Short mmCIF file of C-alpha atoms in Angstrom, two decimals:
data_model
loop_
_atom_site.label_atom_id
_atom_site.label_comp_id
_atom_site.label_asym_id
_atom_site.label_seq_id
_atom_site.Cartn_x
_atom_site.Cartn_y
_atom_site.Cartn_z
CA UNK K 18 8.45 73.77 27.97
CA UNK K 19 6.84 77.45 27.74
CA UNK K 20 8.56 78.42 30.57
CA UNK K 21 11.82 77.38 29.73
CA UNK K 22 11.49 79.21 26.31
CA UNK K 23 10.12 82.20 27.96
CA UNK K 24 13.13 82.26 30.80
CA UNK K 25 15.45 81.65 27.83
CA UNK K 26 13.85 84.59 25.71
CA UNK K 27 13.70 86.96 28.58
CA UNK K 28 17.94 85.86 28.85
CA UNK K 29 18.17 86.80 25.57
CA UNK K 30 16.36 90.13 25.07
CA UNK K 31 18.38 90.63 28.59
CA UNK K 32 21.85 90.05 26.68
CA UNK K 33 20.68 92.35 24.23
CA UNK K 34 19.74 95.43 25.89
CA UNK K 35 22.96 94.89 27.66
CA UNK K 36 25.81 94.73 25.01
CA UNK K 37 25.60 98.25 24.78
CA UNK K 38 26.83 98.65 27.90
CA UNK K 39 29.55 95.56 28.02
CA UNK K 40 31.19 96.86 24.56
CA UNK K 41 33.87 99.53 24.82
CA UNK K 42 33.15 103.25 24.04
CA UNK K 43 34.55 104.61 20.53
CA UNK K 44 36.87 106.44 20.77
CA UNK K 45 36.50 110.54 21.02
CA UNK K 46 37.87 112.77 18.00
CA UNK K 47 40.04 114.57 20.39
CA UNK K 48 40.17 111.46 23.39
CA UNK K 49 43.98 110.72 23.35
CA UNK K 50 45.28 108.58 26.40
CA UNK K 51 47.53 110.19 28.37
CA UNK K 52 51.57 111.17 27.60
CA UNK K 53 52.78 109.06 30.68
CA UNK K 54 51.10 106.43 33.03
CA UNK K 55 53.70 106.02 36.32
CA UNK K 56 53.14 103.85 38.80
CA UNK K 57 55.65 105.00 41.71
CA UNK K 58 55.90 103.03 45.00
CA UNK K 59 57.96 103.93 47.81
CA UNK K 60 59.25 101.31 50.29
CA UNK K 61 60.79 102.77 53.73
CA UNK K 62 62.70 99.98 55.63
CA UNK K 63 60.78 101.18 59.25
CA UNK K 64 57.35 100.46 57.26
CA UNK K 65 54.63 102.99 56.12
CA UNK K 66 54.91 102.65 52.04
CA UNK K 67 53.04 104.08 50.10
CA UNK K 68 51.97 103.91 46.21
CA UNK K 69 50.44 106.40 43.57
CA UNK K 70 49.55 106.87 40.43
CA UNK K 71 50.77 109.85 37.95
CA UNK K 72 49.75 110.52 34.77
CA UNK K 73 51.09 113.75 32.94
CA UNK K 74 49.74 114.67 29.46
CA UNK K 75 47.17 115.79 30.97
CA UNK K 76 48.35 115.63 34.79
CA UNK K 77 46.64 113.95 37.24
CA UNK K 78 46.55 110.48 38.98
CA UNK K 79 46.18 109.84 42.42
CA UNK K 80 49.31 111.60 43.23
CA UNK K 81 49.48 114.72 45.71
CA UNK K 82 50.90 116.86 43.31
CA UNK K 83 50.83 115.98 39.81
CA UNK K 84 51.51 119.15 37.51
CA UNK K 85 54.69 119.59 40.02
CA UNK K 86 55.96 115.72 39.21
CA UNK K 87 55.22 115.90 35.74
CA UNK K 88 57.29 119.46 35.25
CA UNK K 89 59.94 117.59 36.90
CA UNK K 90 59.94 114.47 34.64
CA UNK K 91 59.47 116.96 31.97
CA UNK K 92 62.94 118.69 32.30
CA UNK K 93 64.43 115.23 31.71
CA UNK K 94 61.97 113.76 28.87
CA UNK K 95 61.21 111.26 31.59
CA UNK K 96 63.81 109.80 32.70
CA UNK K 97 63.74 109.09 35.95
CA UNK K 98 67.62 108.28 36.92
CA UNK K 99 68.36 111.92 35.54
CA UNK K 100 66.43 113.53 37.77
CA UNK K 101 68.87 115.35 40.98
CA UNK K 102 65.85 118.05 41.93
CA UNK K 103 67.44 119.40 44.83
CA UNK K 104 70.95 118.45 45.37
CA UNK K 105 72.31 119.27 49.16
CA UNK K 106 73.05 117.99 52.19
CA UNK K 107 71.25 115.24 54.07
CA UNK K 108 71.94 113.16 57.30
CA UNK K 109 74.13 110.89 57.19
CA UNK K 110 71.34 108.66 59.14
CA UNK K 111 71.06 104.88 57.21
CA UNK K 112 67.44 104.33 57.45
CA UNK K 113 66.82 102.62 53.88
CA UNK K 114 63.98 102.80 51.42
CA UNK K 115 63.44 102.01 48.52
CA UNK K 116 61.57 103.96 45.24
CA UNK K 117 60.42 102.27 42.25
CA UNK K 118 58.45 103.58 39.34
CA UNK K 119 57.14 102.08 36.11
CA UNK K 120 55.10 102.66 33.66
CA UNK K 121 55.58 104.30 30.33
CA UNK K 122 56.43 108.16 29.09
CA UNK K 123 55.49 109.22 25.72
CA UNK K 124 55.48 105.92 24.46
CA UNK K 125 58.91 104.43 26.11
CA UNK K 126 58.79 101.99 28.68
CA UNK K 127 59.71 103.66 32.31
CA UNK K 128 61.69 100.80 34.87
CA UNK K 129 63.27 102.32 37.60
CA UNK K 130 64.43 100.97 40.89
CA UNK K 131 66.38 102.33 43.70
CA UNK K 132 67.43 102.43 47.47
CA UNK K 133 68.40 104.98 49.24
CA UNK K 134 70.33 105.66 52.22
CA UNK K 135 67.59 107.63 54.05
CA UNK K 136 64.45 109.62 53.16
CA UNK K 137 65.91 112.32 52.56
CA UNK K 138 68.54 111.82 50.14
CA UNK K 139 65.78 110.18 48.14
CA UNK K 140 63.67 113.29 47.98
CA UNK K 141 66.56 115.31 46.99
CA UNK K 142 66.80 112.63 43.95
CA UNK K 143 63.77 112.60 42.92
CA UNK K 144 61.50 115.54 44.46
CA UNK K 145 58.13 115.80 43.88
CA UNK K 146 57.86 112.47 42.20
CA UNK K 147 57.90 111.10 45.59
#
């Protein structure tokens, strides 16, 4: 019976010392989340997709180049259909894929889904984002 209060003591003065650690951290004065969360996947037909994340506000993520996406997005309050970064010529080559990206800008919720004809025509879309 000693033993079994002892283990259950130890368990307890265990649980203890560890809440600190389980609870979440308060809040920062100056600790805001970010502006935008993305999540933007890209889906060629031939294989080799990818996905990233972007965050802009400040700009980061795991995304190659973040400050040059989040300009981008920036120049059309986030809206992803509006964006036409480098309009031009392209192939006419149909080798489809496929761009989604959601997530939320500034507090709006960010749903967008699209294939393209080729690679290229969906860089000119949507530039750096992809």
């Amino acid at each position: 019976m000693t033993l079994v209060l002892t283990a259950a003591r130890g368990l307890a003065v265990l649980g203890l010392c560890a809440t600190p650690f389980l609870a979440p951290l308060p809040a920062a004065a100056g600790d805001d989340a970010p502006g935008a969360e993305l999540l933007i996947a890209v889906r060629p037909s031939s294989g080799g997709g990818y996905a990233r994340t972007l965050t802009c506000d400040p700009d980061g993520g795991l995304h190659p180049r973040p400050v040059a996406a989040c300009d981008a997005l920036r120049e059309v309050d986030g809206r992803v259909e509006d964006l036409d970064v480098d309009p031009g010529p392209c192939p006419m080559i149909y080798d489809p894929v496929t761009a989604d990206v959601a997530g939320h800008w500034h507090g709006e919720d960010v749903s967008f889904h699209q294939e393209f004809s080729n690679n290229c025509v969906m860089e000119r879309k949507l530039g750096p984002l992809v």
